[in-house]
Tab-separated table of N, CA and C and ligand atoms in Angstrom:
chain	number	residue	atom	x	y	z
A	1	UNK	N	0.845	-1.190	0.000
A	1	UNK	CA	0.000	0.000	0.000
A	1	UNK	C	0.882	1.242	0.000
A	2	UNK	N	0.273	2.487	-0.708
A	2	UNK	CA	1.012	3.735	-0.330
A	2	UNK	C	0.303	4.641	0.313
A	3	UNK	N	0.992	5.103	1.386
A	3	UNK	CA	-0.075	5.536	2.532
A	3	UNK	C	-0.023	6.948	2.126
A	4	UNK	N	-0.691	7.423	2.782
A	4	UNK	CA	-1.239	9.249	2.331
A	4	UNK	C	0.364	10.107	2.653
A	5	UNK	N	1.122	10.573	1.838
A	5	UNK	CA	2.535	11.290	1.926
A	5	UNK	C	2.437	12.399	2.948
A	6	UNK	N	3.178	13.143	3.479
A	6	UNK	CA	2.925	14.304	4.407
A	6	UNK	C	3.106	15.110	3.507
A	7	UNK	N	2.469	15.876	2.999
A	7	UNK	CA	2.681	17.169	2.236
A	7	UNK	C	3.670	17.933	3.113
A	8	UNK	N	4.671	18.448	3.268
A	8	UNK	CA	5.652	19.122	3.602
A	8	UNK	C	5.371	20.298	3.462
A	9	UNK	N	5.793	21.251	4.349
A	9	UNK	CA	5.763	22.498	4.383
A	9	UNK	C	7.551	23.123	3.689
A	10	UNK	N	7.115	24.462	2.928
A	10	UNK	CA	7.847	24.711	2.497
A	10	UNK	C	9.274	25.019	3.092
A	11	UNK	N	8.729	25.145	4.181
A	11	UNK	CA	10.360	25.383	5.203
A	11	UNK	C	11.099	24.196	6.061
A	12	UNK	N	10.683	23.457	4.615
A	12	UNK	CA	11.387	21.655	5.662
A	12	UNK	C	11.809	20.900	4.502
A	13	UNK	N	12.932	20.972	4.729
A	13	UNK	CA	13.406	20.158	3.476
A	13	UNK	C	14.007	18.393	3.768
A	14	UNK	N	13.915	17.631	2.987
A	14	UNK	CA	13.757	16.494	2.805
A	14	UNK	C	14.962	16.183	1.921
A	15	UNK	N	15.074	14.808	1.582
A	15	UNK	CA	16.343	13.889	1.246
A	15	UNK	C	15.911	14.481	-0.132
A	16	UNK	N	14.272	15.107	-0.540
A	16	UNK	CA	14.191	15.213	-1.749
A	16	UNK	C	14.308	16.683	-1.957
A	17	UNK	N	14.757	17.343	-1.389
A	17	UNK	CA	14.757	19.043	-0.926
A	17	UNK	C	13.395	19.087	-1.151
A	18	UNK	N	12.708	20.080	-1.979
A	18	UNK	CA	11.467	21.156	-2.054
A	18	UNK	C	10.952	20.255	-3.520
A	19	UNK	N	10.978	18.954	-3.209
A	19	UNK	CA	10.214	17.868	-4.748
A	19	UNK	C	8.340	17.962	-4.207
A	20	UNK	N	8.336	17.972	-2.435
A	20	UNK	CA	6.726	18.419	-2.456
A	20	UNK	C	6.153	19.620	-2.344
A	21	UNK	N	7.250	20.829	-2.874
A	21	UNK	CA	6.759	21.965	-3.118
A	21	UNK	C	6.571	22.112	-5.256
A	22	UNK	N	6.973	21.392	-5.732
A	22	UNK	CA	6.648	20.932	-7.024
A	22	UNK	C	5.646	20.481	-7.370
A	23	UNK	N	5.054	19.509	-6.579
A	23	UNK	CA	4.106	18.790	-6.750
A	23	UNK	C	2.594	19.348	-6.611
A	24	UNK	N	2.003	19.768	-7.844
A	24	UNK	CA	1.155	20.840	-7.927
A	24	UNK	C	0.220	20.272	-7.458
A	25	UNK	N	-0.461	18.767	-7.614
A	25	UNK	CA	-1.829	18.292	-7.295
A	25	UNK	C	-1.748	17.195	-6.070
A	26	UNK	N	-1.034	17.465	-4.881
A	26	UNK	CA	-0.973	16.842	-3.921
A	26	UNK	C	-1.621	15.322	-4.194
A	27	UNK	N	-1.004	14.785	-4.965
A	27	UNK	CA	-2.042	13.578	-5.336
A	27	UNK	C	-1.445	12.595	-3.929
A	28	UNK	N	-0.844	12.910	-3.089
A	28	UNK	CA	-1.172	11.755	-2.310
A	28	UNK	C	-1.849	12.017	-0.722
A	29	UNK	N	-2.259	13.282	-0.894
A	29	UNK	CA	-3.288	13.674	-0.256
A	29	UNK	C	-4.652	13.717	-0.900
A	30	UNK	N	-5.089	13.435	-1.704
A	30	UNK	CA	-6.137	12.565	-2.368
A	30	UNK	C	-6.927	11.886	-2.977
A	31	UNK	N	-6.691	10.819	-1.776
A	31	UNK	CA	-7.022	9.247	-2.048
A	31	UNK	C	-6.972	8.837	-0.821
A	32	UNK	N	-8.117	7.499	-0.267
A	32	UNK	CA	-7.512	6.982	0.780
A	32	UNK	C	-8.064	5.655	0.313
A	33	UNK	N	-7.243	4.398	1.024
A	33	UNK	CA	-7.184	3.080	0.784
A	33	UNK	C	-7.546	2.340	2.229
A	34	UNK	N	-8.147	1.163	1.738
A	34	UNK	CA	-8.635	0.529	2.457
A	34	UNK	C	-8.259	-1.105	2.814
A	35	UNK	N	-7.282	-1.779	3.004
A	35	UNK	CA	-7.278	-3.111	2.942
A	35	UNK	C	-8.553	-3.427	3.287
A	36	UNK	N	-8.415	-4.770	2.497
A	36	UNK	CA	-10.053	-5.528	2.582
A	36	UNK	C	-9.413	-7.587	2.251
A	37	UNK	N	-10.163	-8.284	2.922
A	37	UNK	CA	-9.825	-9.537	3.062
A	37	UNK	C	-9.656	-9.516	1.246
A	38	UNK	N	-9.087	-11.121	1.353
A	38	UNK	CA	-8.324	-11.081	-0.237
A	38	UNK	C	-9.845	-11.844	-0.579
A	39	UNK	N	-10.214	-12.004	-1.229
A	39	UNK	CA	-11.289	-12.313	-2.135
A	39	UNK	C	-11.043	-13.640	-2.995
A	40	UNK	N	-12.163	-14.448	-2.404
A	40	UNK	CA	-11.285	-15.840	-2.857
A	40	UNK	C	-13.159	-16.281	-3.884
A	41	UNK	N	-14.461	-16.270	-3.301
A	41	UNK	CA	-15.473	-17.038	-3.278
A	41	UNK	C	-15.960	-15.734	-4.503
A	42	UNK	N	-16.848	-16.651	-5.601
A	42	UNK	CA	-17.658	-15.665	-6.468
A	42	UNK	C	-18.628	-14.354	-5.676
A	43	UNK	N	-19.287	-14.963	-4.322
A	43	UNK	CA	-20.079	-13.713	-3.865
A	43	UNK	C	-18.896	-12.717	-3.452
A	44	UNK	N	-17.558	-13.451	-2.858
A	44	UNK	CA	-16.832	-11.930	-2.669
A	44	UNK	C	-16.203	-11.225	-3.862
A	45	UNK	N	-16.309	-11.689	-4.705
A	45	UNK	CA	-16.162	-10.924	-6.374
A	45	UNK	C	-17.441	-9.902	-6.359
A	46	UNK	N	-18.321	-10.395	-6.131
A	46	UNK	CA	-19.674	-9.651	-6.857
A	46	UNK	C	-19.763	-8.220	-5.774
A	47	UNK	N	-19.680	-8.789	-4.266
A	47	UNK	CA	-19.303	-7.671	-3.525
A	47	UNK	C	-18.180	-6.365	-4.000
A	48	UNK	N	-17.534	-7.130	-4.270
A	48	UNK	CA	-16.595	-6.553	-5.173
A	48	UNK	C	-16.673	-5.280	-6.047
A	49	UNK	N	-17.681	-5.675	-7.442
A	49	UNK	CA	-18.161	-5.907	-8.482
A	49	UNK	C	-19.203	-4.681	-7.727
A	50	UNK	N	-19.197	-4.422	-7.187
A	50	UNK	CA	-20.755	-3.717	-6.718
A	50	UNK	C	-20.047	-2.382	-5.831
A	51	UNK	N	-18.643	-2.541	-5.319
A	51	UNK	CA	-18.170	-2.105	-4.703
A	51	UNK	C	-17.800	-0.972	-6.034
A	52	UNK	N	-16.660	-1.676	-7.036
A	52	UNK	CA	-16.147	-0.637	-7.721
A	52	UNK	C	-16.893	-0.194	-9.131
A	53	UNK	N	-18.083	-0.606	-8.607
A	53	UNK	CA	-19.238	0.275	-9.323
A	53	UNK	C	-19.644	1.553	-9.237
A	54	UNK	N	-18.758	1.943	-7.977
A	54	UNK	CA	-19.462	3.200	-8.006
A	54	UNK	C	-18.002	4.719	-8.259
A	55	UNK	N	-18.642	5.624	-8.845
A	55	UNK	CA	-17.055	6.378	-9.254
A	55	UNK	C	-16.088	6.568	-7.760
A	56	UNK	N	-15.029	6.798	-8.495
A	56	UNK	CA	-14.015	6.657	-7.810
A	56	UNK	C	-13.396	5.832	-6.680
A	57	UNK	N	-13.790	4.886	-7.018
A	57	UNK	CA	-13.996	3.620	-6.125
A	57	UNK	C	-12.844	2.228	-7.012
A	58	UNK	N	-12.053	2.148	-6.973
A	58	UNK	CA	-11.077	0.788	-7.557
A	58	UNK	C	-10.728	0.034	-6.295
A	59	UNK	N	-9.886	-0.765	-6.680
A	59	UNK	CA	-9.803	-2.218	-5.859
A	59	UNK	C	-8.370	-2.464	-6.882
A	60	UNK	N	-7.492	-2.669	-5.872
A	60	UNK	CA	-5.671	-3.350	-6.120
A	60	UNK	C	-5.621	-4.607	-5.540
A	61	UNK	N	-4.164	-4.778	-5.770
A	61	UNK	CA	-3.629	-6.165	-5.160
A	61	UNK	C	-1.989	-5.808	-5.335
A	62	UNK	N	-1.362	-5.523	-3.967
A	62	UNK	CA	-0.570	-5.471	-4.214
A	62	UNK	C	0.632	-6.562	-3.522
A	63	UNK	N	1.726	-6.408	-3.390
A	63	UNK	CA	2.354	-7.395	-2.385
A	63	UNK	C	1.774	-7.233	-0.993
A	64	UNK	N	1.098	-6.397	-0.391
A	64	UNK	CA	0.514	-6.276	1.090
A	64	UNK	C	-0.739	-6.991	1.019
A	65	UNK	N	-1.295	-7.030	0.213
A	65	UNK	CA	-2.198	-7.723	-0.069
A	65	UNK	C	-3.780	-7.132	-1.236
A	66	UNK	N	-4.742	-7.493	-0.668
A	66	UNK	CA	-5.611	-6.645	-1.775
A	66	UNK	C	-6.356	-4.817	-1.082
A	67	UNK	N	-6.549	-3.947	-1.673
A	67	UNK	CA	-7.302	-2.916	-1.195
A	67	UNK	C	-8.468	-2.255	-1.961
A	68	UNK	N	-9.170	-1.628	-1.356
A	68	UNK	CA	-9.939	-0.295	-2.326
A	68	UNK	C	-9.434	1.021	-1.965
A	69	UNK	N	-9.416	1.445	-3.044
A	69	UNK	CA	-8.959	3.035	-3.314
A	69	UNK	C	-9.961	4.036	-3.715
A	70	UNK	N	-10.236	5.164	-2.686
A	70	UNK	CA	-10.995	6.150	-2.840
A	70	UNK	C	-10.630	6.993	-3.865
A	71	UNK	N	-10.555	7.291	-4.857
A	71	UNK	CA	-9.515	8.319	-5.805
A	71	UNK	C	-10.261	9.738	-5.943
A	72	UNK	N	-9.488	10.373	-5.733
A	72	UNK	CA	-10.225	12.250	-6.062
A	72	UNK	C	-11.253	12.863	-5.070
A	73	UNK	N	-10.724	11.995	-3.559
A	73	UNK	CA	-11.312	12.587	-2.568
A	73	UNK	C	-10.145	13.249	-1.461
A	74	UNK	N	-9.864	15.197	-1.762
A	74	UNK	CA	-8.618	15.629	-1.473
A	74	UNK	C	-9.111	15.546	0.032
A	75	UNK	N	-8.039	15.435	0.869
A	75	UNK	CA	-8.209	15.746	2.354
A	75	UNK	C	-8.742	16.783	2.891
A	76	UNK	N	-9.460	16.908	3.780
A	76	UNK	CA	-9.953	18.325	4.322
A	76	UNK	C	-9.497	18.860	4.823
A	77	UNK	N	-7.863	18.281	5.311
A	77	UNK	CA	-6.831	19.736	6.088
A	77	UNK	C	-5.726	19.357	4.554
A	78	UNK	N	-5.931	19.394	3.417
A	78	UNK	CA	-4.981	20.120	2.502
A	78	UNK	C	-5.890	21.415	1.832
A	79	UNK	N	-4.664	22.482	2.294
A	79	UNK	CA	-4.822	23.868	1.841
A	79	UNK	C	-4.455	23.703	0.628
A	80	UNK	N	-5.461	24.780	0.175
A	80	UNK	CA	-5.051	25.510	-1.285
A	80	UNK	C	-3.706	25.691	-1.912
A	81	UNK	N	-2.588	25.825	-0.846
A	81	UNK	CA	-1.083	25.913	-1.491
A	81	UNK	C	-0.658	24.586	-1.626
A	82	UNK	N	-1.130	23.713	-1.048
A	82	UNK	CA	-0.810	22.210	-1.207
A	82	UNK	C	-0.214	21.775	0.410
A	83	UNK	N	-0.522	22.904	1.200
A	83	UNK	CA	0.219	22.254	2.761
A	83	UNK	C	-0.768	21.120	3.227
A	84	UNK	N	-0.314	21.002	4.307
A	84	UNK	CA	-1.397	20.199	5.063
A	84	UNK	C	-1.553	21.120	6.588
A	85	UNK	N	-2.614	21.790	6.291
A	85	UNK	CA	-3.627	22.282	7.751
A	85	UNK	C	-3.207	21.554	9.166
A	86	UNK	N	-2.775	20.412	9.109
A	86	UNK	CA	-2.805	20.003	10.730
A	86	UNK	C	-1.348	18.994	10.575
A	87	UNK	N	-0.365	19.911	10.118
A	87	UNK	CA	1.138	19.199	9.669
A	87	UNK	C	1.414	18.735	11.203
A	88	UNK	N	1.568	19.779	12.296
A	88	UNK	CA	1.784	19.440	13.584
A	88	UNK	C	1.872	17.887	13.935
A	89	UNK	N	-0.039	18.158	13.763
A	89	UNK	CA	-0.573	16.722	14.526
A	89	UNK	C	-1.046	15.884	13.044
A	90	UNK	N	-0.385	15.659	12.143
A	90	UNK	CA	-0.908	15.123	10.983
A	90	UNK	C	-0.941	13.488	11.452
A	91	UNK	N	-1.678	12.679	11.073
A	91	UNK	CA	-1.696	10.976	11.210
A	91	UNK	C	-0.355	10.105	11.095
A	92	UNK	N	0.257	9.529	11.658
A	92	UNK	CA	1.452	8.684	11.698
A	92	UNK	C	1.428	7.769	10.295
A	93	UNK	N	0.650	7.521	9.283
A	93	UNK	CA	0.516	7.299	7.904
A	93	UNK	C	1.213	8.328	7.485
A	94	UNK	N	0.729	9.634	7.772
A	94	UNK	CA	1.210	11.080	6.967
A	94	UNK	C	2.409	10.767	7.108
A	95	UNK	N	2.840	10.861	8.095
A	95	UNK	CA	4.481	11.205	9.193
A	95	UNK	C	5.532	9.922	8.048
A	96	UNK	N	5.094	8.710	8.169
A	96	UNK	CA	5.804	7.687	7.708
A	96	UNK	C	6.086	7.611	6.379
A	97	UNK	N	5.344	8.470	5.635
A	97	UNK	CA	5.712	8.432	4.297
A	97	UNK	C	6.632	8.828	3.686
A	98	UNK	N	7.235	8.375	2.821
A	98	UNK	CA	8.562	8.351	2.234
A	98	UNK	C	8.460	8.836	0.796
A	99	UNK	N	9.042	10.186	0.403
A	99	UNK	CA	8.301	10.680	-1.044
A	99	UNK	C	9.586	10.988	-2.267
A	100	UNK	N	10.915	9.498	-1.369
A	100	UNK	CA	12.052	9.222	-2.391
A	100	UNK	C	11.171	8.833	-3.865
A	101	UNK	N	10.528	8.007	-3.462
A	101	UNK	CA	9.791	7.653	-5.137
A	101	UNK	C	8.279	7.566	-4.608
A	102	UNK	N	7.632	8.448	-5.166
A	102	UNK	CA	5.965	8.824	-4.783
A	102	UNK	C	4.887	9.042	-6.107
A	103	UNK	N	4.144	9.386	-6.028
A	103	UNK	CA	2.804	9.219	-6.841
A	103	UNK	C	3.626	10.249	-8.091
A	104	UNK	N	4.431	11.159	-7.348
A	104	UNK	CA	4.603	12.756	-7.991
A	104	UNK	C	5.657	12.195	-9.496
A	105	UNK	N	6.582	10.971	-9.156
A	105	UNK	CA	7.375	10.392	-9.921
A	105	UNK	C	6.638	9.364	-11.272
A	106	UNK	N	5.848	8.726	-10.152
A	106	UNK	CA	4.805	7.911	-11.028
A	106	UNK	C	3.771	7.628	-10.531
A	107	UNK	N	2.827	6.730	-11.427
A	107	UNK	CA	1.321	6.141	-10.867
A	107	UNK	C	1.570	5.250	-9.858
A	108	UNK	N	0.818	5.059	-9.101
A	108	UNK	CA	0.813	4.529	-7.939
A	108	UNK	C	0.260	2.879	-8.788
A	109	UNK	N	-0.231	3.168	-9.345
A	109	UNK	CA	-1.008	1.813	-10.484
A	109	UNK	C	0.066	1.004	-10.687
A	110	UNK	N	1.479	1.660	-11.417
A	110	UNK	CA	2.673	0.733	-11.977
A	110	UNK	C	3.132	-0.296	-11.013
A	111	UNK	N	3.224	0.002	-9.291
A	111	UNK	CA	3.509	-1.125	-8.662
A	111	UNK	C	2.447	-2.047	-8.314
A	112	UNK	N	1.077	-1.919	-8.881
A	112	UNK	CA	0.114	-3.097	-8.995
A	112	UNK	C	0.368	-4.097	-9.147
A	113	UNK	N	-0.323	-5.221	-8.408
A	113	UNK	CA	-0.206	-6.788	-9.334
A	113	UNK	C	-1.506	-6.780	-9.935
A	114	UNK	N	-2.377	-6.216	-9.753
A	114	UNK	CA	-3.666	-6.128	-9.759
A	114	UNK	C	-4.646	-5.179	-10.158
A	115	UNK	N	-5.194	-4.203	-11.094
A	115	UNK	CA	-5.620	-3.263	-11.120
A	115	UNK	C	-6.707	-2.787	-11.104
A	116	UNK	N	-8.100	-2.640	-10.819
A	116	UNK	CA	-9.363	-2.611	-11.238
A	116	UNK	C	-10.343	-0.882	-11.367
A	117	UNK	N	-9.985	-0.620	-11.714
A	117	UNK	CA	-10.359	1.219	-11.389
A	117	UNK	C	-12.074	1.552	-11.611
A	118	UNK	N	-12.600	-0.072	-12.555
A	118	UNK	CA	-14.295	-0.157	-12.471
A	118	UNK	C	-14.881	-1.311	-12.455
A	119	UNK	N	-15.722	-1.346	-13.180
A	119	UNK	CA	-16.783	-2.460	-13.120
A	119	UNK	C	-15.926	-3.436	-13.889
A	120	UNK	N	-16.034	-3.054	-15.780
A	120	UNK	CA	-15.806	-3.671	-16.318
A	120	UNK	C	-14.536	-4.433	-16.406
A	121	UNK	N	-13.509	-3.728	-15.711
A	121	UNK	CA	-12.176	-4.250	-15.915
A	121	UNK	C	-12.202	-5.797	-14.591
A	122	UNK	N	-12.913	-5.341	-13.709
A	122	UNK	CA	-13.477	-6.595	-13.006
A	122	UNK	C	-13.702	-7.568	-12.988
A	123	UNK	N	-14.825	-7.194	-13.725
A	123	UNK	CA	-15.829	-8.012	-14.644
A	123	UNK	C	-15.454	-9.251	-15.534
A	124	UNK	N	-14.203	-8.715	-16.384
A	124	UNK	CA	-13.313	-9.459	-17.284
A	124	UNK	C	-12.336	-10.320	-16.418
A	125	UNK	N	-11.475	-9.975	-15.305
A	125	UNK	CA	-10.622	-10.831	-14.388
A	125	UNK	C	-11.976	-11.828	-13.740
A	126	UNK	N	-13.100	-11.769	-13.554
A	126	UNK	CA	-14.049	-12.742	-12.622
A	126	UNK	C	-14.124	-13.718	-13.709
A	127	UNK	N	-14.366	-12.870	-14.906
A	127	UNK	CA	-14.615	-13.977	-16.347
A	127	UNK	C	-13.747	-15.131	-16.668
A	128	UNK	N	-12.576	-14.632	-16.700
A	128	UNK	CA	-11.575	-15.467	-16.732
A	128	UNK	C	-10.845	-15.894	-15.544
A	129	UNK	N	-11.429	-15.955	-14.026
A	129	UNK	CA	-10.788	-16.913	-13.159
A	129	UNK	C	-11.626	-17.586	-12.871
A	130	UNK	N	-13.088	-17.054	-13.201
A	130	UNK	CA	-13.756	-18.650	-13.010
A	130	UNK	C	-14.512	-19.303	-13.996
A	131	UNK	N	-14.289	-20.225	-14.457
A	131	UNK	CA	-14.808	-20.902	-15.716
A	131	UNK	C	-16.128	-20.977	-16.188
A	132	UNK	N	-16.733	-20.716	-15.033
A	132	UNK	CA	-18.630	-20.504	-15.183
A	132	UNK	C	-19.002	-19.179	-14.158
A	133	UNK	N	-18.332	-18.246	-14.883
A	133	UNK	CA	-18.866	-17.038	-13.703
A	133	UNK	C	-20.345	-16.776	-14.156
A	134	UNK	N	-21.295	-16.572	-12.765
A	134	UNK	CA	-22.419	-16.113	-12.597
A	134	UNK	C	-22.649	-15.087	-11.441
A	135	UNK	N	-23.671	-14.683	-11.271
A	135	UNK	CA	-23.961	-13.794	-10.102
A	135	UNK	C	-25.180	-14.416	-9.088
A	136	UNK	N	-25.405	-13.971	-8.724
A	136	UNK	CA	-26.814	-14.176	-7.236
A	136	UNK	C	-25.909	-15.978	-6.488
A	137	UNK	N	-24.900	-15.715	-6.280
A	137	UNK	CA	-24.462	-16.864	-5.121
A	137	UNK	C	-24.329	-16.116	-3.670
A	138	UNK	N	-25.007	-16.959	-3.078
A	138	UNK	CA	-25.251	-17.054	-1.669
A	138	UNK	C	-23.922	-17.043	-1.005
A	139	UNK	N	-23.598	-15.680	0.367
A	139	UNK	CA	-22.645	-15.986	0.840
A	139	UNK	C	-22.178	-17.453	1.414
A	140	UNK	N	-20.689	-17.554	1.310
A	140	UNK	CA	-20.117	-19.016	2.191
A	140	UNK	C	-20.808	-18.711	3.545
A	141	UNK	N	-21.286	-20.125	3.834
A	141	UNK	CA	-21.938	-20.301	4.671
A	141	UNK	C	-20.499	-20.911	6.168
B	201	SF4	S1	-3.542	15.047	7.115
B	201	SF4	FE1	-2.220	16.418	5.970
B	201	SF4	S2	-0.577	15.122	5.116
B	201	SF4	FE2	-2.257	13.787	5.769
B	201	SF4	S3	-3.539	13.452	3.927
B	201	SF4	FE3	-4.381	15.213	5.070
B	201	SF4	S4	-3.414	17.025	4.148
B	201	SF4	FE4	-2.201	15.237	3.559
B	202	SF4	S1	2.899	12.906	-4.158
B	202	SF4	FE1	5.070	12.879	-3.499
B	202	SF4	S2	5.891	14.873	-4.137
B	202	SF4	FE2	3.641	15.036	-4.155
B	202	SF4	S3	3.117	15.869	-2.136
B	202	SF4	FE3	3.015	13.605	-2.012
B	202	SF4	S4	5.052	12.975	-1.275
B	202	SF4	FE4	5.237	15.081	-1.998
């Protein structure tokens, strides 16, 4: 997973000096991710399937395991200049992030094993891992 970066304030420089004063669209202030059990049974596909139905809503798999990704929902303490409002007391996610190689370099997508950003791209991986995909199955009991 890549956890939400600390947007840096301009008077703090980093291993990357002033690379998150460059970074015009704070893209890793928004998005937030969710691990979610790995998905093994057709109803947890369809859950799935229903999940990243709706916009901005995808589903990964990465080496940590599988997640959903909120995309294009900016934080409510990132300011307009791209700081972060509550840098002080920002979340220990914020704090831990490491922005040597970050969203700002590349897509966060490229270290996927897994990619799903909607329905249909879903849709097609359920098709082809299970040989008779259908829908309306009853959760494992
Ligand atoms: S708390 Fe601050 S660093 Fe963390 S996501 Fe929000 S704006 Fe970004
Ligand atoms: S995406 Fe990278 S460069 Fe941009 S604000 Fe976040 S850590 Fe800084």
């Amino acid at each position: 997973m890549s956890p939400h970066d600390a947007k840096l304030p301009p008077v703090e420089v980093n291993s990357n000096g002033n690379k998150c004063d460059l970074c015009t669209n704070s893209k890793c202030c928004t998005y937030v991710t969710q691990q979610i059990d790995t998905p093994r049974s057709k109803y947890d596909f369809e859950i799935l399937l229903w999940q990243v139905s709706h916009p901005n809503v995808g589903a990964y798999k990465d080496e940590d395991g599988w997640f959903l990704i909120f995309d294009g929902v900016p934080c409510s303490h990132l300011l307009p200049d791209g700081r972060c409002g509550i840098y002080e007391d920002r979340p220990t996610i914020c704090r831990s992030h490491d922005n040597d190689y970050c969203e700002y370099d590349a897509p966060a997508e490229d270290g996927f094993e897994l990619w799903f950003p909607d329905y249909h791209s879903l849709l097609a991986y359920c098709r082809k891992r299970f040989k008779r995909w259908s829908t309306g199955n009853p959760p494992p009991s």
